[in-house]
Amino acid sequence: MQSIARNSWISLASIGTVSVSLIIVGVFTLVFLNANQFTQGLESGLEIRAILKNEQSRTDLNRINYSIESISGVSFVEFISKNQALEEMKESLENRKEILEGLQSENPLPDAFKVKAETPEQIVPIAKEIEAIEGVEQVIYGQSFVEKLVAATRWIRYAGAGLLGILCLAAVFLISTTIKMSVFARRKEIEIMVLLGATKWFVRFPYLLEGMILGFLGSLLSGLVVGAGYLSLVNHLDQALPFVSLITDKLVVLKVLGGIVGVGLLIGAIGSTMSIRKFLKT
Amino acid sequence: MQSIARNSWISLASIGTVSVSLIIVGVFTLVFLNANQFTQGLESGLEIRAILKNEQSRTDLNRINYSIESISGVSFVEFISKNQALEEMKESLENRKEILEGLQSENPLPDAFKVKAETPEQIVPIAKEIEAIEGVEQVIYGQSFVEKLVAATRWIRYAGAGLLGILCLAAVFLISTTIKMSVFARRKEIEIMVLLGATKWFVRFPYLLEGMILGFLGSLLSGLVVGAGYLSLVNHLDQALPFVSLITDKLVVLKVLGGIVGVGLLIGAIGSTMSIRKFLKT
Amino acid sequence: MINFYNVTKLYPNGVKALNDVSLSICKGEFVFLVGPSGAGKSTLIKIIFREELPTRGQVLFGGKNVARLRPREVPYLRRKIGMVFQDFRLLSQKTVAENVAFAMEVISASGKDIKKRVPEVLEQVGLKDKLNVLPKELSGGEQQRVCIARALVNSPAVLIADEPTGNLDPDTAWGLMELLEEINKAGTTVIMSTHAREIVDVMKKRVVAISQGKISRDEECGVYCDEL
Amino acid sequence: MINFYNVTKLYPNGVKALNDVSLSICKGEFVFLVGPSGAGKSTLIKIIFREELPTRGQVLFGGKNVARLRPREVPYLRRKIGMVFQDFRLLSQKTVAENVAFAMEVISASGKDIKKRVPEVLEQVGLKDKLNVLPKELSGGEQQRVCIARALVNSPAVLIADEPTGNLDPDTAWGLMELLEEINKAGTTVIMSTHAREIVDVMKKRVVAISQGKISRDEECGVYCDEL
Ligand SMILES: Nc1ncnc2c1ncn2[C@@H]1O[C@H](COP(=O)(O)OP(=O)(O)OP(=O)(O)O)[C@@H](O)[C@H]1O
Ligand SMILES: Nc1ncnc2c1ncn2[C@@H]1O[C@H](COP(=O)(O)OP(=O)(O)OP(=O)(O)O)[C@@H](O)[C@H]1O
Ligand SMILES: [Mg+2]
Ligand SMILES: [Mg+2]
């Protein structure tokens, strides 16, 4: 603690580096989690529509429903009658409803089942299986769109995770460099300790403690900045863009912040231990 | 140069910090530019549709066309006949074309003008003005969607620019801290120079040069990493997700890389000059 | 207690600082190490202290081969030796009292002992009013005396001083010599390298003269002398 | 050439290192500064060199008030003085030759002059075979001699040496004294603080004795003496 006070400039610089690096990591983690949630939201909206042959009996409908439900990977099945389908279409056309007015009396739309898959990757095989069921005329699932979306979200996730990994490495590098430099600036001190007969552990301990304290303070600072910033962002966005749903689960945010502090402590401890090592060789 | 070689460890650490920081900034700049291009793409797709009253004469159409064109902020006007409208609708309904088959003979769709605005913010006022033109029955522009999109893209842009600003500050902080530390580790050297009768400029010059060289090497490294990484990403994505259009304009990428190198040089020069100052006080 | 058998020290840059040196120092002896600048005095001292390793030959300290000590035994060797470094090696961030106390903390002395012993030993070297001052605020001679106090504070079995009077005026130097003689009488082995002809000549102790890495003279009750 | 008028130096921590000192040193003089450890010798020297500023009183160097120099004039004051620091202050990253050359580079000497002069002056202090060695690979006395060479290399108008023989054996020390006397004869003012009684007594030069921050004695052709 004394040494932190006496080397105040270096200590402040180390704390600053730790917090700046971890702020970057923290912000990006939250961006990444939100992007992930967003793409999941998109994906879970994907659905398969099994259009049925005209005029089926109740038993047939039940049989088809059961067949679909028993396909592995199917998470949701719902029957949509031709009337429901018309309503839905009206809604989706919104301002061009007038087109459909002529259809009111004689509904050309077929009955159908709405099916959802557990994961977007399963949509294509499920669609194939449904097509084979008797009584199903056609399966619609926006083939090209699903494929694009699945590919795109997978890319976003991989690229995001990759970027996050690189950022974490960068943070570790920056922090450990700073700690190394701060140890380097005091290499004389370490040499003298060793010459006075200090055991390695005795020399290492204060630096370890210092590294941990610096790491802790720096990561705490960054945790506070990221946490406060994110919560205020969530509030603002709630008013400005009520339809965008950010992750507001306090637990997730807390986990991220906790992770940041933990990482800070760990890097501080490991960084200082590693940096002293080379000055400890006798 | 000699001093860079002798202090190789510190110099490597400084170069590393410069490049890591600038890689983060560079990657994020490219992400931001792409997000920006993407939202612009979305926005430029926004259009207003002015639906006309039935059966208008050529002169009327010309008059309406002229009136719309003369509204300030309008960037594009196109006449869409009822037949074109039907074709368009068929395309957009894709898999549900059968619904429209009955309409072929007697097209219920009206004639319309497709109008685009220069900026998405102008859509609402333009729509109001078009509504007042004689012969226009209704103006459709997906009110709620436009508003949402405008708000969302504005947010993304502001948040992105803010984040980029913070990242740049962070990079400046990290780099200048590293340079400060590397100067600090050699404060004895500076003191001795001053005592030997070196002028301030004489003391400052090698550090300035060193700072610039370190900044240059570090930023060059980061420029190469970011540039190579981005180009390979563009290639991969071109194959994996041909429909996603990343910025591939070599000039833009080069500008970003040039900017990175420039920033590195500048921070290196300023950082080292500033750091020496306090050891130069006589 | 300390035995050199045919010790040669070759520094990595090719300088042969010690050349086939054999020497034996018994417990309780008082030995002056003399010789021209660059003769190898500090190198000999550094080898005892295991700051440098001998290139050839063996060095025994209390019967143990210094070069063969395991890394974790080294601190315990050093704790038996009080060392006055030629270049002081004070911790610039710690005050005088803290610098001296630090040598005691390192060997896990109790806080009470430290509080009592530190002012005591600083008074012995004449620095009782400089306890809370940083090394850079001291004169050269004062820094040297802090270094001496630090070497004495743990009452080591062997005291090795590398030119401890280089920055001291004759009065203070003689005061120090009295102190060392006292300590030596109490049983501590004292090894001191020096250029102070007057002191060596008056003290009448064993003198080991080194010249160009070789022992050129080893006399009980000797004098500094330069081919006189 | 150098004049002190009622100079008092109070360090920030309250130590009064110089107390109302008046002193005048003429061009071409050879002055020994003697006095016990902590008397204020180094402080006096640092004030001439403008490493420290006087708290009260005036210091003139060649007629100019040292304390009133503008920051950019300070380097030119220092270039007139060759300084041997008590704590050496060598650049640890540069070799011996580079350390000495550096003092010439600082005053923008030509590369040719540097190449010629550096080995010359290092030979004068007896280090001609240590040109390309780093300071930490030198013995204490060798480091001190590098520092002396660096002070001499620019043939300054004034040479100030703060205990330049502290780590030297008597032979080498006498060699250095001969060198200084030679330089002094050639017109250089020499100021040397020292504890070497023998040297002061034999050289028969002006002796300024300082004790507790005050000048206690100032004699032409004096001796070291301690209340003898
Ligand atoms: N770390 C080192 N690396 C290479 N050479 C060294 C090293 N330390 C000392 N030397 C060389 O070894 C020789 C003996 O040095 P040492 O320090 O033992 O001399 P010394 O007798 O203590 O001299 P002094 O009285 O000047 O202190 C010298 O020539 C010196 O240059
Ligand atoms: N930077 C400083 N801050 C505070 N006090 C100082 C500083 N430098 C020296 N002193 C004190 O001023 C007094 C005179 O110191 P100075 O270095 O001038 O002594 P000196 O005559 O050179 O002694 P020595 O022969 O031991 O080198 C001493 O008491 C010292 O503790
Ligand atoms: Mg030595
Ligand atoms: Mg002094």
CSV table of N, CA, C and O and ligand atoms in Angstrom, one decimal, chain C residues 139-141 167, chain D residues 38 40-43 86 162-163 193 195, ligand 4:
chain,number,residue,atom,x,y,z
C,139,SER,N,23.9,13.6,2.1
C,139,SER,CA,25.2,13.8,1.4
C,139,SER,C,25.8,12.4,1.1
C,139,SER,O,25.3,11.4,1.6
C,140,GLY,N,26.8,12.3,0.3
C,140,GLY,CA,27.4,11.1,-0.1
C,140,GLY,C,27.9,10.3,1.1
C,140,GLY,O,27.6,9.1,1.2
C,141,GLY,N,28.5,10.9,2.1
C,141,GLY,CA,29.0,10.2,3.2
C,141,GLY,C,27.9,9.7,4.1
C,141,GLY,O,28.0,8.6,4.7
C,167,ASN,N,33.7,7.8,1.0
C,167,ASN,CA,33.1,9.1,1.1
C,167,ASN,C,33.1,9.7,2.5
C,167,ASN,O,32.3,10.7,2.7
D,38,GLY,N,28.7,15.7,5.3
D,38,GLY,CA,27.5,16.4,5.6
D,38,GLY,C,27.7,17.9,5.9
D,38,GLY,O,26.8,18.6,6.3
D,40,GLY,N,28.4,20.3,3.8
D,40,GLY,CA,27.8,21.2,2.8
D,40,GLY,C,28.7,21.4,1.6
D,40,GLY,O,28.4,22.3,0.8
D,41,LYS,N,29.7,20.6,1.4
D,41,LYS,CA,30.6,20.7,0.3
D,41,LYS,C,29.9,20.5,-1.0
D,41,LYS,O,29.9,21.3,-2.0
D,42,SER,N,29.2,19.4,-1.1
D,42,SER,CA,28.4,19.1,-2.4
D,42,SER,C,27.4,20.1,-2.6
D,42,SER,O,27.1,20.5,-3.8
D,43,THR,N,26.8,20.6,-1.6
D,43,THR,CA,25.7,21.6,-1.8
D,43,THR,C,26.3,22.9,-2.4
D,43,THR,O,25.8,23.4,-3.4
D,86,GLN,N,29.8,13.3,-7.4
D,86,GLN,CA,30.1,12.3,-6.3
D,86,GLN,C,29.5,11.0,-6.6
D,86,GLN,O,30.0,9.9,-6.2
D,162,ASP,N,33.8,16.5,-7.2
D,162,ASP,CA,33.3,16.2,-5.9
D,162,ASP,C,33.8,14.8,-5.4
D,162,ASP,O,33.4,13.8,-5.9
D,163,GLU,N,34.8,14.9,-4.6
D,163,GLU,CA,35.5,13.7,-4.1
D,163,GLU,C,35.9,12.7,-5.2
D,163,GLU,O,35.4,11.6,-5.2
D,193,SER,N,36.5,18.9,-4.0
D,193,SER,CA,36.2,18.5,-2.6
D,193,SER,C,36.8,17.2,-2.3
D,193,SER,O,36.8,16.3,-3.2
D,195,HIS,N,38.3,14.2,1.0
D,195,HIS,CA,38.6,13.8,2.3
D,195,HIS,C,40.0,13.2,2.4
D,195,HIS,O,40.4,12.7,3.5
E,4,MG,MG,29.3,15.4,-0.9
